[in-house]
Short mmCIF file of C-alpha atoms and ligand atoms in Angstrom, two decimals:
data_model
loop_
_atom_site.label_atom_id
_atom_site.label_comp_id
_atom_site.label_asym_id
_atom_site.label_seq_id
_atom_site.Cartn_x
_atom_site.Cartn_y
_atom_site.Cartn_z
CA MET X 27 -138.37 25.86 -167.14
CA ASN X 28 -138.32 24.27 -170.70
CA LYS X 29 -136.62 25.95 -173.74
CA GLN X 30 -139.60 27.07 -175.03
CA GLN X 31 -140.88 28.56 -172.22
CA VAL X 32 -137.26 30.42 -171.53
CA GLU X 33 -137.77 31.68 -175.17
CA GLN X 34 -141.39 33.19 -174.55
CA LEU X 35 -139.90 34.76 -171.46
CA VAL X 36 -137.04 36.25 -173.23
CA ASN X 37 -139.54 37.69 -175.46
CA GLU X 38 -141.75 39.06 -172.95
CA PHE X 39 -138.68 40.39 -171.12
CA PRO X 40 -136.37 42.10 -173.41
CA LEU X 41 -133.89 42.85 -170.53
CA LEU X 42 -133.24 39.34 -170.06
CA GLN X 43 -131.57 38.95 -173.22
CA ASN X 44 -128.75 41.58 -171.42
CA LEU X 45 -128.69 39.39 -168.21
CA ILE X 46 -127.84 35.89 -170.21
CA SER X 47 -124.94 38.30 -172.19
CA LEU X 48 -123.47 38.77 -168.65
CA LYS X 49 -123.71 42.69 -169.14
CA PRO X 50 -123.12 44.77 -165.95
CA LEU X 51 -126.61 46.84 -165.95
CA SER X 52 -129.02 48.44 -163.99
CA TRP X 53 -133.01 47.81 -163.70
CA PHE X 54 -135.16 51.00 -162.15
CA ASN X 55 -138.58 49.36 -161.10
CA PRO X 56 -141.35 51.44 -162.66
CA ASN X 57 -143.64 50.15 -160.09
CA ILE X 58 -142.27 50.81 -156.72
CA THR X 59 -144.69 52.91 -154.67
CA ASP X 60 -144.74 55.15 -151.31
CA TYR X 61 -144.19 53.20 -148.34
CA VAL X 62 -147.58 53.62 -147.02
CA THR X 63 -148.98 51.99 -149.91
CA ALA X 64 -146.16 49.22 -149.83
CA LEU X 65 -146.08 48.23 -146.02
CA PRO X 66 -149.04 45.78 -146.13
CA TYR X 67 -147.51 43.89 -148.66
CA VAL X 68 -144.64 43.28 -146.61
CA GLY X 69 -146.54 41.46 -143.52
CA LEU X 70 -144.48 42.86 -141.17
CA THR X 71 -144.82 46.23 -138.89
CA ASP X 72 -142.86 48.76 -136.90
CA LYS X 73 -143.80 47.03 -133.81
CA ASP X 74 -142.00 43.57 -135.06
CA VAL X 75 -138.99 45.51 -135.54
CA GLN X 76 -139.15 47.16 -132.19
CA ASP X 77 -139.34 43.61 -130.68
CA ALA X 78 -136.02 42.38 -132.56
CA SER X 79 -134.97 45.75 -131.19
CA GLU X 80 -135.45 45.26 -127.80
CA ARG X 81 -134.41 41.59 -127.60
CA LEU X 82 -131.08 42.70 -128.88
CA GLN X 83 -131.04 45.35 -126.15
CA ARG X 84 -131.80 42.57 -123.44
CA PHE X 85 -129.10 40.66 -124.68
CA ALA X 86 -126.34 43.25 -124.46
CA PRO X 87 -125.24 42.52 -120.85
CA PHE X 88 -124.58 38.61 -122.20
CA PHE X 89 -122.30 40.12 -125.12
CA CYS X 90 -120.55 42.41 -122.99
CA ARG X 91 -119.42 39.24 -121.24
CA THR X 92 -118.94 36.77 -123.67
CA PHE X 93 -117.29 39.00 -126.47
CA PRO X 94 -115.22 41.75 -125.40
CA ASP X 95 -115.07 43.55 -128.71
CA THR X 96 -118.90 44.38 -128.38
CA ARG X 97 -118.16 46.31 -124.60
CA ALA X 98 -117.40 49.62 -126.50
CA THR X 99 -121.09 49.61 -127.61
CA ASN X 100 -122.21 48.33 -124.51
CA GLY X 101 -123.22 44.91 -125.91
CA ILE X 102 -125.03 46.50 -128.93
CA ILE X 103 -123.62 44.66 -132.00
CA GLU X 104 -123.35 47.76 -134.53
CA SER X 105 -121.00 48.92 -137.36
CA PRO X 106 -119.38 52.11 -138.12
CA LEU X 107 -120.19 54.61 -140.68
CA GLN X 108 -117.72 57.08 -142.36
CA ALA X 109 -117.42 59.08 -145.26
CA ILE X 110 -114.85 57.46 -148.11
CA PRO X 111 -113.56 60.41 -150.17
CA ALA X 112 -110.76 59.55 -151.60
CA MET X 113 -112.28 56.53 -152.90
CA GLN X 114 -115.13 58.73 -154.08
CA ALA X 115 -112.49 61.00 -156.11
CA ALA X 116 -110.53 57.53 -157.62
CA LEU X 117 -114.52 56.24 -158.39
CA ALA X 118 -115.27 59.45 -160.35
CA GLU X 119 -111.65 58.93 -162.33
CA ARG X 120 -112.64 55.23 -163.02
CA TYR X 121 -115.98 55.94 -164.70
CA GLU X 122 -115.08 59.45 -166.31
CA CYS X 123 -118.00 61.20 -164.97
CA GLU X 124 -118.98 63.68 -162.27
CA LEU X 125 -120.43 62.42 -158.85
CA PRO X 126 -122.31 64.84 -157.03
CA GLY X 127 -123.00 64.28 -153.40
CA GLN X 128 -121.30 62.44 -150.81
CA MET X 129 -120.60 58.69 -150.90
CA MET X 130 -120.37 57.23 -147.52
CA ILE X 131 -119.58 53.41 -146.54
CA LYS X 132 -121.62 51.10 -143.56
CA LEU X 133 -118.71 49.03 -142.39
CA ASP X 134 -120.43 45.56 -141.51
CA ALA X 135 -117.36 43.93 -142.30
CA LEU X 136 -116.23 44.99 -138.92
CA LEU X 137 -119.31 43.72 -137.05
CA PRO X 138 -118.37 42.11 -133.97
CA ILE X 139 -118.55 38.14 -134.10
CA SER X 140 -118.52 37.36 -137.42
CA GLY X 141 -117.50 40.12 -139.44
CA SER X 142 -120.38 40.33 -141.79
CA ILE X 143 -123.85 41.70 -142.47
CA LYS X 144 -125.29 38.08 -141.07
CA ALA X 145 -123.89 39.00 -137.31
CA ARG X 146 -127.48 41.11 -137.32
CA GLY X 147 -130.15 38.40 -138.94
CA GLY X 148 -128.39 35.11 -137.84
CA ILE X 149 -127.50 36.21 -134.30
CA HIS X 150 -130.92 37.76 -133.93
CA GLU X 151 -132.66 34.35 -134.87
CA VAL X 152 -130.43 32.29 -132.47
CA LEU X 153 -131.24 34.29 -129.60
CA GLN X 154 -135.08 34.63 -130.27
CA HIS X 155 -134.88 30.51 -130.24
CA ALA X 156 -133.04 30.75 -127.00
CA GLU X 157 -135.35 33.28 -125.26
CA LYS X 158 -138.05 31.31 -126.11
CA LEU X 159 -136.97 28.00 -124.71
CA ALA X 160 -135.54 29.53 -121.76
CA LEU X 161 -138.98 31.70 -120.84
CA ALA X 162 -140.95 28.32 -121.60
CA ALA X 163 -138.66 26.26 -119.27
CA GLY X 164 -139.34 28.92 -116.62
CA LEU X 165 -135.28 29.67 -116.33
CA LEU X 166 -135.57 33.22 -117.52
CA SER X 167 -137.89 36.25 -117.45
CA PHE X 168 -137.92 39.45 -119.36
CA ASP X 169 -136.41 41.40 -116.23
CA ASP X 170 -133.41 39.39 -115.73
CA ASP X 171 -130.03 40.37 -116.37
CA TYR X 172 -129.10 38.32 -119.45
CA SER X 173 -125.51 38.00 -118.47
CA LYS X 174 -126.57 34.98 -116.27
CA LEU X 175 -127.40 33.07 -119.73
CA ASP X 176 -123.46 32.62 -119.78
CA SER X 177 -123.05 29.93 -116.99
CA ASP X 178 -123.08 26.18 -117.06
CA GLU X 179 -126.18 25.86 -116.03
CA PHE X 180 -127.49 27.37 -119.19
CA ARG X 181 -124.99 25.79 -121.31
CA ALA X 182 -126.48 22.61 -120.17
CA PHE X 183 -130.01 23.38 -120.35
CA PHE X 184 -129.21 24.57 -124.33
CA GLY X 185 -127.13 21.38 -124.79
CA LYS X 186 -130.32 19.37 -125.16
CA TYR X 187 -131.50 21.17 -128.22
CA LYS X 188 -129.97 21.61 -131.92
CA ILE X 189 -130.03 24.09 -134.05
CA ALA X 190 -129.14 23.75 -138.21
CA VAL X 191 -128.51 25.80 -140.88
CA GLY X 192 -127.53 25.70 -144.79
CA SER X 193 -124.96 28.49 -145.87
CA THR X 194 -122.35 29.34 -148.03
CA GLY X 195 -120.59 30.81 -145.68
CA ASN X 196 -120.98 33.59 -143.63
CA LEU X 197 -124.47 33.00 -142.06
CA GLY X 198 -122.85 29.42 -141.14
CA LEU X 199 -120.41 31.77 -138.98
CA SER X 200 -122.76 33.88 -137.29
CA ILE X 201 -125.20 31.12 -136.49
CA GLY X 202 -122.40 28.55 -135.40
CA ILE X 203 -120.59 30.77 -133.08
CA MET X 204 -123.81 32.14 -131.84
CA SER X 205 -125.14 28.81 -130.94
CA ALA X 206 -121.85 27.27 -129.72
CA THR X 207 -121.65 30.04 -127.36
CA LEU X 208 -124.58 29.56 -125.74
CA GLY X 209 -124.30 25.80 -125.38
CA PHE X 210 -126.30 24.52 -128.68
CA LYS X 211 -125.33 21.67 -130.45
CA VAL X 212 -124.85 23.36 -133.95
CA SER X 213 -124.73 21.85 -137.45
CA VAL X 214 -123.83 23.83 -140.34
CA HIS X 215 -124.53 22.44 -143.71
CA MET X 216 -122.35 23.92 -146.45
CA SER X 217 -122.04 24.17 -150.20
CA SER X 218 -118.90 23.09 -152.69
CA ASP X 219 -117.81 26.74 -152.78
CA ALA X 220 -117.51 27.69 -149.26
CA ARG X 221 -114.15 28.76 -148.16
CA GLN X 222 -111.74 26.16 -146.11
CA TRP X 223 -110.69 28.71 -143.51
CA LYS X 224 -114.54 29.12 -142.66
CA LYS X 225 -114.99 25.32 -142.18
CA ASP X 226 -112.04 25.47 -139.86
CA LYS X 227 -112.76 28.06 -137.74
CA LEU X 228 -116.53 26.50 -137.13
CA ARG X 229 -114.95 23.36 -136.53
CA SER X 230 -112.58 25.04 -133.67
CA HIS X 231 -115.77 26.53 -131.95
CA GLY X 232 -116.89 22.83 -131.91
CA VAL X 233 -119.30 23.17 -134.94
CA ASN X 234 -120.40 20.45 -136.95
CA VAL X 235 -119.79 21.03 -140.38
CA VAL X 236 -121.48 18.96 -143.11
CA GLU X 237 -120.08 19.28 -146.58
CA TYR X 238 -122.04 19.02 -150.00
CA GLU X 239 -120.42 18.51 -153.65
CA PHE X 240 -123.47 20.65 -154.46
CA ASP X 241 -124.41 24.54 -154.54
CA TYR X 242 -125.96 26.21 -151.91
CA SER X 243 -129.93 25.56 -152.55
CA ILE X 244 -128.64 21.61 -151.90
CA ALA X 245 -126.75 22.46 -148.58
CA VAL X 246 -130.23 24.24 -147.86
CA GLU X 247 -132.77 21.35 -148.81
CA ARG X 248 -130.35 18.59 -147.04
CA GLY X 249 -130.15 20.57 -143.89
CA ARG X 250 -133.69 21.35 -143.74
CA GLU X 251 -134.70 17.64 -144.39
CA GLU X 252 -132.24 16.59 -141.09
CA ALA X 253 -133.56 18.99 -139.08
CA LEU X 254 -137.17 18.42 -140.00
CA LYS X 255 -136.88 14.70 -138.49
CA ASP X 256 -135.66 15.54 -135.29
CA PRO X 257 -138.10 17.62 -132.75
CA PHE X 258 -135.57 19.25 -130.93
CA CYS X 259 -133.75 21.15 -133.66
CA HIS X 260 -134.51 24.39 -134.83
CA PHE X 261 -133.61 24.79 -138.78
CA VAL X 262 -133.03 28.52 -139.72
CA ASP X 263 -134.49 28.95 -142.99
CA ASP X 264 -132.34 31.70 -144.92
CA GLU X 265 -135.13 31.67 -147.65
CA ASN X 266 -138.40 32.29 -145.39
CA SER X 267 -137.31 33.27 -141.89
CA THR X 268 -138.81 36.43 -140.59
CA SER X 269 -136.91 36.28 -137.53
CA LEU X 270 -133.40 36.63 -139.74
CA PHE X 271 -135.55 39.53 -141.03
CA LEU X 272 -136.10 41.45 -138.59
CA GLY X 273 -132.96 41.19 -137.35
CA TYR X 274 -131.42 43.06 -140.20
CA ALA X 275 -134.28 45.41 -139.97
CA VAL X 276 -132.98 46.64 -136.82
CA ALA X 277 -130.31 48.23 -138.80
CA GLY X 278 -132.60 51.23 -139.42
CA GLU X 279 -132.98 52.86 -136.34
CA ARG X 280 -129.39 52.28 -135.92
CA LEU X 281 -128.49 54.38 -138.62
CA LYS X 282 -130.78 57.02 -138.34
CA GLN X 283 -128.66 57.85 -134.94
CA GLN X 284 -125.29 57.65 -136.80
CA PHE X 285 -126.14 60.02 -139.34
CA ILE X 286 -127.81 62.68 -136.51
CA ASP X 287 -124.18 62.11 -134.56
CA GLN X 288 -122.52 62.82 -137.80
CA GLY X 289 -124.76 65.63 -138.44
CA ILE X 290 -125.83 64.18 -141.68
CA LEU X 291 -129.46 65.13 -143.16
CA VAL X 292 -131.57 62.80 -144.73
CA ASP X 293 -134.98 64.47 -145.74
CA ALA X 294 -137.04 65.32 -148.46
CA GLU X 295 -134.43 67.84 -149.81
CA HIS X 296 -131.66 65.27 -148.62
CA PRO X 297 -132.22 62.09 -150.26
CA LEU X 298 -130.03 58.91 -149.11
CA PHE X 299 -129.28 56.09 -151.60
CA VAL X 300 -128.40 53.07 -150.22
CA TYR X 301 -126.53 50.34 -152.33
CA LEU X 302 -126.81 46.64 -150.86
CA PRO X 303 -125.10 43.23 -151.93
CA CYS X 304 -128.29 40.87 -152.56
CA GLY X 305 -127.67 36.80 -152.15
CA VAL X 306 -131.05 35.13 -151.31
CA GLY X 307 -132.48 38.41 -150.30
CA GLY X 308 -132.94 38.37 -146.71
CA GLY X 309 -129.90 40.61 -145.46
CA PRO X 310 -130.43 43.17 -147.68
CA GLY X 311 -134.36 42.82 -147.86
CA GLY X 312 -134.36 43.01 -144.01
CA VAL X 313 -131.98 46.32 -144.01
CA ALA X 314 -134.01 47.60 -146.69
CA PHE X 315 -137.45 47.05 -144.31
CA GLY X 316 -135.62 48.91 -141.78
CA LEU X 317 -134.32 51.95 -143.91
CA LYS X 318 -137.80 52.65 -145.33
CA GLN X 319 -139.56 52.41 -142.09
CA THR X 320 -137.09 54.90 -140.58
CA PHE X 321 -136.56 57.27 -143.48
CA GLY X 322 -139.79 56.40 -145.31
CA ASP X 323 -139.50 57.86 -149.13
CA ASN X 324 -136.50 59.78 -148.48
CA VAL X 325 -134.20 56.70 -148.73
CA HIS X 326 -133.90 54.46 -151.85
CA CYS X 327 -132.98 51.32 -151.97
CA ILE X 328 -130.37 49.93 -154.84
CA PHE X 329 -129.85 46.16 -154.63
CA ALA X 330 -126.34 44.79 -156.24
CA GLU X 331 -125.58 41.30 -157.65
CA PRO X 332 -123.04 39.37 -159.28
CA THR X 333 -123.53 38.87 -163.54
CA GLN X 334 -123.53 35.50 -162.42
CA SER X 335 -126.03 35.58 -159.85
CA PRO X 336 -128.78 38.03 -160.70
CA CYS X 337 -131.38 35.99 -158.95
CA MET X 338 -133.28 39.02 -157.26
CA LEU X 339 -133.54 41.04 -160.64
CA LEU X 340 -134.46 38.15 -162.42
CA GLY X 341 -137.39 37.02 -159.89
CA VAL X 342 -138.69 40.88 -159.49
CA HIS X 343 -138.29 41.87 -163.01
CA THR X 344 -140.59 38.55 -164.15
CA GLY X 345 -142.72 38.72 -161.53
CA LEU X 346 -141.85 34.75 -161.10
CA HIS X 347 -139.65 35.62 -157.92
CA ASP X 348 -138.69 31.78 -156.49
CA LYS X 349 -140.17 30.21 -159.36
CA ILE X 350 -137.66 31.30 -161.89
CA SER X 351 -133.55 30.26 -161.28
CA VAL X 352 -130.68 32.03 -163.10
CA GLN X 353 -129.68 28.53 -164.36
CA ASP X 354 -132.89 28.26 -165.83
CA LEU X 355 -131.32 30.99 -168.27
CA GLY X 356 -128.32 29.19 -168.51
CA ILE X 357 -126.16 31.18 -166.18
CA ASP X 358 -123.85 29.55 -164.24
CA ASN X 359 -124.00 31.21 -160.63
CA ILE X 360 -120.61 31.12 -160.64
CA THR X 361 -119.11 33.72 -158.63
CA ALA X 362 -116.13 34.56 -156.41
CA ALA X 363 -118.70 36.87 -154.14
CA ASP X 364 -119.24 34.40 -151.40
CA GLY X 365 -122.47 35.00 -150.02
CA LEU X 366 -123.87 36.10 -153.38
CA ALA X 367 -123.96 32.55 -155.19
CA VAL X 368 -127.27 32.47 -154.85
CA GLY X 369 -129.27 31.02 -158.47
CA ARG X 370 -132.71 31.41 -156.84
CA ALA X 371 -133.84 34.11 -155.10
CA SER X 372 -136.14 34.32 -151.44
CA GLY X 373 -140.29 34.27 -152.87
CA PHE X 374 -140.53 35.70 -148.99
CA VAL X 375 -138.67 38.70 -149.49
CA GLY X 376 -138.90 39.31 -153.41
CA ARG X 377 -142.84 39.37 -152.82
CA ALA X 378 -142.38 41.67 -149.23
CA MET X 379 -140.22 43.94 -150.85
CA GLU X 380 -140.44 44.51 -154.68
CA ARG X 381 -142.49 47.88 -154.54
CA LEU X 382 -139.89 49.53 -152.12
CA LEU X 383 -136.84 48.97 -153.83
CA ASP X 384 -135.91 51.55 -156.54
CA GLY X 385 -133.87 49.57 -158.34
CA TYR X 386 -131.15 46.68 -158.97
CA ILE X 387 -127.55 46.44 -160.52
CA THR X 388 -125.34 43.46 -161.92
CA ILE X 389 -121.42 43.76 -161.62
CA LYS X 390 -118.45 41.67 -162.99
CA ASP X 391 -116.36 39.25 -160.59
CA ASP X 392 -113.33 41.34 -162.20
CA GLU X 393 -114.85 44.84 -161.16
CA MET X 394 -115.31 43.87 -157.38
CA TYR X 395 -111.91 43.10 -157.32
CA LYS X 396 -110.85 46.12 -159.18
CA LEU X 397 -113.03 48.26 -156.31
CA LEU X 398 -111.61 46.10 -153.57
CA GLY X 399 -108.13 47.01 -154.55
CA MET X 400 -109.17 50.51 -154.78
CA MET X 401 -110.93 50.61 -151.47
CA TYR X 402 -107.61 49.19 -150.04
CA LYS X 403 -105.48 51.77 -151.85
CA THR X 404 -107.60 54.83 -151.07
CA GLU X 405 -109.12 54.17 -147.74
CA GLN X 406 -107.00 51.49 -146.23
CA LEU X 407 -110.02 49.35 -146.26
CA LYS X 408 -110.04 45.84 -146.21
CA LEU X 409 -113.38 43.85 -147.52
CA GLU X 410 -114.18 40.68 -149.50
CA PRO X 411 -115.48 40.90 -152.96
CA SER X 412 -119.20 40.90 -152.06
CA ALA X 413 -118.87 43.80 -150.06
CA LEU X 414 -117.95 45.95 -153.14
CA ALA X 415 -121.06 44.80 -155.13
CA GLY X 416 -122.60 47.92 -154.39
CA VAL X 417 -119.91 50.86 -155.55
CA PRO X 418 -120.60 51.02 -159.00
CA GLY X 419 -124.47 51.63 -157.98
CA ILE X 420 -123.65 55.53 -157.84
CA VAL X 421 -122.81 55.74 -161.47
CA HIS X 422 -125.82 53.77 -162.78
CA VAL X 423 -128.21 56.17 -160.40
CA LEU X 424 -126.63 59.32 -161.66
CA ALA X 425 -126.61 58.24 -165.46
CA ASN X 426 -129.93 57.17 -165.51
CA ASP X 427 -132.41 60.14 -166.51
CA ALA X 428 -135.52 58.47 -166.47
CA TYR X 429 -135.10 57.17 -163.37
CA LEU X 430 -134.14 60.43 -161.54
CA ASP X 431 -137.07 62.29 -163.60
CA ARG X 432 -139.72 59.68 -162.70
CA MET X 433 -138.56 60.15 -158.87
CA GLN X 434 -138.11 64.02 -159.27
CA LEU X 435 -134.45 63.32 -157.63
CA LYS X 436 -132.55 65.74 -160.01
CA SER X 437 -132.71 68.71 -158.18
CA LYS X 438 -131.44 67.26 -155.30
CA LEU X 439 -128.41 65.48 -156.25
CA ALA X 440 -125.81 68.00 -155.11
CA ASN X 441 -127.34 66.81 -151.60
CA ALA X 442 -127.36 63.32 -151.58
CA THR X 443 -126.01 60.86 -149.52
CA HIS X 444 -124.69 57.52 -151.24
CA LEU X 445 -124.26 54.80 -149.05
CA VAL X 446 -122.31 51.88 -149.94
CA TRP X 447 -123.39 48.65 -147.68
CA ALA X 448 -120.06 46.94 -147.10
CA THR X 449 -121.37 43.13 -146.26
CA GLY X 450 -118.18 41.45 -145.16
CA GLY X 451 -114.58 40.71 -145.27
CA GLY X 452 -113.83 41.59 -141.36
CA MET X 453 -113.04 37.87 -140.56
CA VAL X 454 -110.73 36.98 -143.77
CA PRO X 455 -107.30 35.62 -142.92
CA THR X 456 -104.37 37.90 -143.87
CA ASP X 457 -103.24 35.54 -146.34
CA GLU X 458 -106.80 34.84 -147.92
CA MET X 459 -106.88 39.33 -147.85
CA ASN X 460 -103.79 39.24 -149.64
CA LYS X 461 -104.66 36.76 -152.49
CA TYR X 462 -107.45 39.28 -153.26
CA LEU X 463 -105.36 42.34 -153.03
CA GLU X 464 -103.09 40.21 -155.72
CA ARG X 465 -106.23 39.36 -157.55
CA ALA X 466 -107.06 43.33 -157.79
CA GLU X 467 -103.73 43.82 -159.09
CA LEU X 468 -104.01 41.37 -161.88
CA VAL X 469 -107.48 42.44 -163.20
CA GLY X 470 -106.22 46.13 -162.93
CA LEU X 471 -103.49 45.70 -165.26
CA SER X 472 -105.97 43.88 -167.89
C1 LIG L 514 -124.98 36.85 -146.91
C2 LIG L 514 -124.37 38.21 -147.60
C3 LIG L 514 -124.93 38.73 -148.24
C4 LIG L 514 -126.25 38.64 -148.93
O1 LIG L 514 -127.49 38.50 -147.85
P1 LIG L 514 -128.44 37.83 -148.07
O2 LIG L 514 -129.46 37.56 -147.16
O3 LIG L 514 -128.18 36.33 -148.87
O4 LIG L 514 -129.17 38.39 -149.55
C5 LIG L 514 -124.14 40.05 -148.89
N1 LIG L 514 -122.54 40.16 -148.32
C6 LIG L 514 -122.04 38.83 -147.77
C7 LIG L 514 -120.68 39.60 -147.48
C8 LIG L 514 -122.92 37.99 -147.09
O5 LIG L 514 -122.41 37.28 -146.34
#
């Protein structure tokens, strides 16, 4: 995009001026529709999510054997849900406002295997690929006990195939660890901002880590090019993969059961707001799809992005989706929030989900750190910066009369649940976590 085109765009969409000035802001999409109207645009159905869910169930005996921390949930990879009353009180004080309703947290940081939301989509895609290969070779049938995949025979079989992915870090961890466990040869193409400990961890699992001096998009492109040359190589396409998306979507039915178990109502009189940190969009998009499918119009999904990387807000707001990047506006895409440093959103997710998302917020890096420190002090939860991005969402929602009126939510706020999706942090080494907490102290003093 040239300078003149950018100027025109800013004229047409004044909100972009605020994005460019890096102000934390919210935008509530006036074009959202009800679930039934929006569903055809997604291009996927209940049945697709059901398939993914059943696949994860088939692999449960395999996980029980290979990842002991999944045994407590019988081989199902799922994260805890809990209320955060102390954090809610601290937030009300920090933002000097009342926060009616109940704040809760979904602790994807504690997901087994890779300690982030990527343990949903990333792992599902590797399993789907492995299952397809083994079925086609006549080595496996749907009724088998899948724990048999944990054998030298299967590892030798999968060892003939390769898996490749481009990643800022957490997706690489999920794909890398899962693929290596099954026996695949796996390459993770990583951007320059990826953390050293993630590269080290992957190499310790025998993963081939390829490093680039450039950002995430370039790492993905190079990974894609290399994989395309090799018919035995499957490329995990973070921007366009429906397998990833469906793996994330299974979260919807799982969350429903957790609410039932904890006696928490979600219905027309008890709305659920969910705040999802967004990078390229697949994780939050897939989870939001699963939530919409499960809770229909009673769930309200809000995406959260760093002020330096508001790619999904930009794509949906302008309708340009993946035809525009934050760099086109002169925004630098440099953020401490691993996984959210994405300049160009997935066109697939933006187009599929734009009618189903209530809104978008942005947050500064310093605020994520501050909230990281608060979350540790009030709830003793250790998260990575990205996982805090959605926390101020509740404040934006409650402050926006126009949105609450339009959606007829005002009278229901005392009954509402506000769920922060805490997307990662479980694998962060102790010394790295201590650095995060030190930084939280520093920004708290400024
Ligand atoms: C990847 C990631 C996200 C966002 O997921 P996308 O699919 O890139 O939108 C959010 N938080 C963490 C910790 C992540 O690793």
